[in-house]
Amino acid sequence: TGSGIYPEHFQQISAYAKAYCEETRKRLNGGMIINFNKNDGTFKVKELSNKEIGHEYKKFLALLKYKQL
């Protein structure tokens, strides 16, 4: 729930995907972010390819490194 899909959601799902793959030794076929509007019941969906997840994971690592400075 929330008011939309934001850029930081893409980095978050990429980190979850990386952790899942490392822990299970399974490969994913992409990812999906779903935002449900609790007021009117509508929803938004954004699918990410493995390539997009890899790109977003690089952003996640850069942000993590920046935060640790």
CSV table of N, CA and C in Angstrom, one decimal:
chain,number,residue,atom,x,y,z
A,1,THR,N,0.8,-1.2,0.0
A,1,THR,CA,0.0,0.0,0.0
A,1,THR,C,0.9,1.2,0.0
A,2,GLY,N,0.3,2.3,-0.3
A,2,GLY,CA,1.1,3.6,-0.4
A,2,GLY,C,0.5,4.4,-1.5
A,3,SER,N,1.2,5.5,-1.8
A,3,SER,CA,0.7,6.4,-2.8
A,3,SER,C,1.3,6.2,-4.2
A,4,GLY,N,2.1,5.2,-4.4
A,4,GLY,CA,2.7,5.0,-5.7
A,4,GLY,C,3.9,4.1,-5.7
A,5,ILE,N,4.5,4.0,-6.9
A,5,ILE,CA,5.7,3.3,-7.1
A,5,ILE,C,6.8,4.3,-7.3
A,6,TYR,N,7.8,4.2,-6.4
A,6,TYR,CA,8.9,5.2,-6.4
A,6,TYR,C,10.2,4.5,-6.8
A,7,PRO,N,11.2,5.4,-7.3
A,7,PRO,CA,12.5,4.8,-7.7
A,7,PRO,C,13.2,3.9,-6.7
A,8,GLU,N,13.1,4.3,-5.4
A,8,GLU,CA,13.8,3.5,-4.4
A,8,GLU,C,13.2,2.1,-4.3
A,9,HIS,N,12.0,1.9,-4.8
A,9,HIS,CA,11.4,0.5,-4.8
A,9,HIS,C,12.2,-0.4,-5.7
A,10,PHE,N,12.7,0.1,-6.8
A,10,PHE,CA,13.4,-0.7,-7.7
A,10,PHE,C,14.7,-1.2,-7.1
A,11,GLN,N,15.4,-0.3,-6.4
A,11,GLN,CA,16.6,-0.7,-5.7
A,11,GLN,C,16.3,-1.7,-4.6
A,12,GLN,N,15.2,-1.5,-3.9
A,12,GLN,CA,14.8,-2.5,-2.8
A,12,GLN,C,14.6,-3.9,-3.4
A,13,ILE,N,13.8,-3.9,-4.5
A,13,ILE,CA,13.5,-5.3,-5.0
A,13,ILE,C,14.7,-5.9,-5.6
A,14,SER,N,15.6,-5.1,-6.1
A,14,SER,CA,16.9,-5.7,-6.7
A,14,SER,C,17.7,-6.3,-5.5
A,15,ALA,N,17.7,-5.7,-4.4
A,15,ALA,CA,18.5,-6.3,-3.2
A,15,ALA,C,17.8,-7.5,-2.7
A,16,TYR,N,16.5,-7.5,-2.7
A,16,TYR,CA,15.8,-8.7,-2.3
A,16,TYR,C,16.0,-9.9,-3.3
A,17,ALA,N,16.0,-9.6,-4.6
A,17,ALA,CA,16.2,-10.6,-5.6
A,17,ALA,C,17.6,-11.2,-5.5
A,18,LYS,N,18.6,-10.3,-5.3
A,18,LYS,CA,20.0,-10.8,-5.1
A,18,LYS,C,20.1,-11.7,-3.9
A,19,ALA,N,19.5,-11.3,-2.7
A,19,ALA,CA,19.6,-12.1,-1.5
A,19,ALA,C,18.9,-13.4,-1.7
A,20,TYR,N,17.7,-13.4,-2.4
A,20,TYR,CA,17.0,-14.6,-2.6
A,20,TYR,C,17.8,-15.6,-3.4
A,21,CYS,N,18.4,-15.1,-4.5
A,21,CYS,CA,19.2,-16.0,-5.4
A,21,CYS,C,20.5,-16.5,-4.7
A,22,GLU,N,21.1,-15.7,-3.8
A,22,GLU,CA,22.2,-16.2,-3.1
A,22,GLU,C,21.9,-17.2,-2.1
A,23,GLU,N,20.7,-17.1,-1.4
A,23,GLU,CA,20.3,-18.0,-0.3
A,23,GLU,C,19.8,-19.3,-0.9
A,24,THR,N,19.1,-19.2,-2.0
A,24,THR,CA,18.4,-20.4,-2.5
A,24,THR,C,19.1,-21.1,-3.7
A,25,ARG,N,20.1,-20.4,-4.2
A,25,ARG,CA,20.8,-20.9,-5.4
A,25,ARG,C,19.9,-21.0,-6.6
A,26,LYS,N,18.8,-20.3,-6.6
A,26,LYS,CA,17.8,-20.4,-7.7
A,26,LYS,C,17.9,-19.1,-8.5
A,27,ARG,N,17.5,-19.1,-9.8
A,27,ARG,CA,17.6,-18.0,-10.6
A,27,ARG,C,16.1,-17.5,-10.8
A,28,LEU,N,16.0,-16.2,-10.7
A,28,LEU,CA,14.7,-15.6,-11.0
A,28,LEU,C,14.5,-15.2,-12.4
A,29,ASN,N,13.3,-15.0,-12.9
A,29,ASN,CA,13.0,-14.6,-14.2
A,29,ASN,C,12.5,-13.1,-14.2
A,30,GLY,N,13.0,-12.3,-13.3
A,30,GLY,CA,12.6,-11.0,-13.2
A,30,GLY,C,11.9,-10.7,-11.9
A,31,GLY,N,11.3,-9.5,-11.8
A,31,GLY,CA,10.6,-9.2,-10.6
A,31,GLY,C,9.4,-8.3,-10.8
A,32,MET,N,8.7,-8.0,-9.8
A,32,MET,CA,7.4,-7.2,-9.9
A,32,MET,C,7.2,-6.4,-8.7
A,33,ILE,N,6.8,-5.2,-8.9
A,33,ILE,CA,6.4,-4.3,-7.8
A,33,ILE,C,4.9,-4.0,-8.1
A,34,ILE,N,4.1,-4.2,-7.0
A,34,ILE,CA,2.7,-4.0,-7.1
A,34,ILE,C,2.3,-3.0,-6.0
A,35,ASN,N,1.6,-1.9,-6.4
A,35,ASN,CA,1.2,-0.9,-5.5
A,35,ASN,C,-0.4,-1.0,-5.4
A,36,PHE,N,-0.9,-1.2,-4.2
A,36,PHE,CA,-2.4,-1.3,-4.1
A,36,PHE,C,-2.8,0.0,-3.4
A,37,ASN,N,-3.8,0.6,-4.0
A,37,ASN,CA,-4.4,1.8,-3.5
A,37,ASN,C,-5.5,1.4,-2.5
A,38,LYS,N,-5.3,1.6,-1.2
A,38,LYS,CA,-6.2,1.2,-0.2
A,38,LYS,C,-7.5,2.0,-0.2
A,39,ASN,N,-7.5,3.1,-0.8
A,39,ASN,CA,-8.7,4.0,-0.8
A,39,ASN,C,-9.7,3.5,-1.9
A,40,ASP,N,-9.3,3.2,-3.1
A,40,ASP,CA,-10.2,2.9,-4.2
A,40,ASP,C,-10.0,1.4,-4.7
A,41,GLY,N,-9.1,0.7,-4.2
A,41,GLY,CA,-8.9,-0.7,-4.6
A,41,GLY,C,-8.2,-0.9,-5.9
A,42,THR,N,-7.7,0.2,-6.6
A,42,THR,CA,-7.0,0.0,-7.8
A,42,THR,C,-5.5,-0.3,-7.5
A,43,PHE,N,-4.8,-0.8,-8.5
A,43,PHE,CA,-3.4,-1.1,-8.3
A,43,PHE,C,-2.6,-0.8,-9.5
A,44,LYS,N,-1.3,-0.6,-9.3
A,44,LYS,CA,-0.3,-0.4,-10.3
A,44,LYS,C,0.7,-1.5,-10.3
A,45,VAL,N,1.2,-1.9,-11.5
A,45,VAL,CA,2.2,-3.0,-11.5
A,45,VAL,C,3.3,-2.5,-12.4
A,46,LYS,N,4.5,-2.8,-11.9
A,46,LYS,CA,5.7,-2.6,-12.7
A,46,LYS,C,6.6,-3.9,-12.7
A,47,GLU,N,6.8,-4.4,-13.9
A,47,GLU,CA,7.6,-5.6,-14.0
A,47,GLU,C,9.0,-5.2,-14.4
A,48,LEU,N,10.0,-6.0,-13.8
A,48,LEU,CA,11.4,-5.7,-14.1
A,48,LEU,C,12.0,-7.0,-14.7
A,49,SER,N,12.8,-6.8,-15.7
A,49,SER,CA,13.6,-7.9,-16.3
A,49,SER,C,14.8,-8.2,-15.4
A,50,ASN,N,15.5,-9.3,-15.7
A,50,ASN,CA,16.7,-9.6,-15.0
A,50,ASN,C,17.7,-8.5,-15.3
A,51,LYS,N,17.8,-8.0,-16.5
A,51,LYS,CA,18.7,-6.9,-16.8
A,51,LYS,C,18.4,-5.7,-16.0
A,52,GLU,N,17.1,-5.3,-15.9
A,52,GLU,CA,16.8,-4.1,-15.1
A,52,GLU,C,17.1,-4.3,-13.6
A,53,ILE,N,16.9,-5.5,-13.1
A,53,ILE,CA,17.2,-5.8,-11.7
A,53,ILE,C,18.7,-5.7,-11.5
A,54,GLY,N,19.5,-6.2,-12.4
A,54,GLY,CA,21.0,-6.0,-12.3
A,54,GLY,C,21.4,-4.6,-12.3
A,55,HIS,N,20.8,-3.8,-13.2
A,55,HIS,CA,21.1,-2.3,-13.2
A,55,HIS,C,20.7,-1.7,-11.9
A,56,GLU,N,19.5,-2.0,-11.4
A,56,GLU,CA,19.1,-1.4,-10.1
A,56,GLU,C,19.9,-1.8,-9.0
A,57,TYR,N,20.4,-3.1,-9.0
A,57,TYR,CA,21.3,-3.6,-7.9
A,57,TYR,C,22.6,-2.8,-7.9
A,58,LYS,N,23.1,-2.4,-9.0
A,58,LYS,CA,24.3,-1.5,-9.1
A,58,LYS,C,24.0,-0.2,-8.4
A,59,LYS,N,22.8,0.3,-8.6
A,59,LYS,CA,22.4,1.6,-8.0
A,59,LYS,C,22.4,1.4,-6.5
A,60,PHE,N,21.8,0.2,-6.1
A,60,PHE,CA,21.6,-0.1,-4.7
A,60,PHE,C,23.0,-0.1,-4.0
A,61,LEU,N,24.0,-0.8,-4.6
A,61,LEU,CA,25.3,-0.9,-4.0
A,61,LEU,C,26.0,0.5,-3.9
A,62,ALA,N,25.8,1.3,-4.9
A,62,ALA,CA,26.3,2.7,-4.9
A,62,ALA,C,25.7,3.5,-3.8
A,63,LEU,N,24.4,3.4,-3.6
A,63,LEU,CA,23.7,4.1,-2.5
A,63,LEU,C,24.2,3.6,-1.1
A,64,LEU,N,24.4,2.3,-1.0
A,64,LEU,CA,24.8,1.7,0.2
A,64,LEU,C,26.2,2.2,0.5
A,65,LYS,N,27.1,2.2,-0.5
A,65,LYS,CA,28.5,2.7,-0.3
A,65,LYS,C,28.4,4.2,0.2
A,66,TYR,N,27.6,5.0,-0.5
A,66,TYR,CA,27.5,6.4,-0.1
A,66,TYR,C,27.0,6.6,1.3
A,67,LYS,N,26.0,5.8,1.7
A,67,LYS,CA,25.5,5.9,3.1
A,67,LYS,C,26.6,5.5,4.1
A,68,GLN,N,27.5,4.6,3.8
A,68,GLN,CA,28.5,4.2,4.7
A,68,GLN,C,29.7,5.2,4.8
A,69,LEU,N,29.7,6.2,4.0
A,69,LEU,CA,30.8,7.2,4.1
A,69,LEU,C,30.7,8.0,5.4
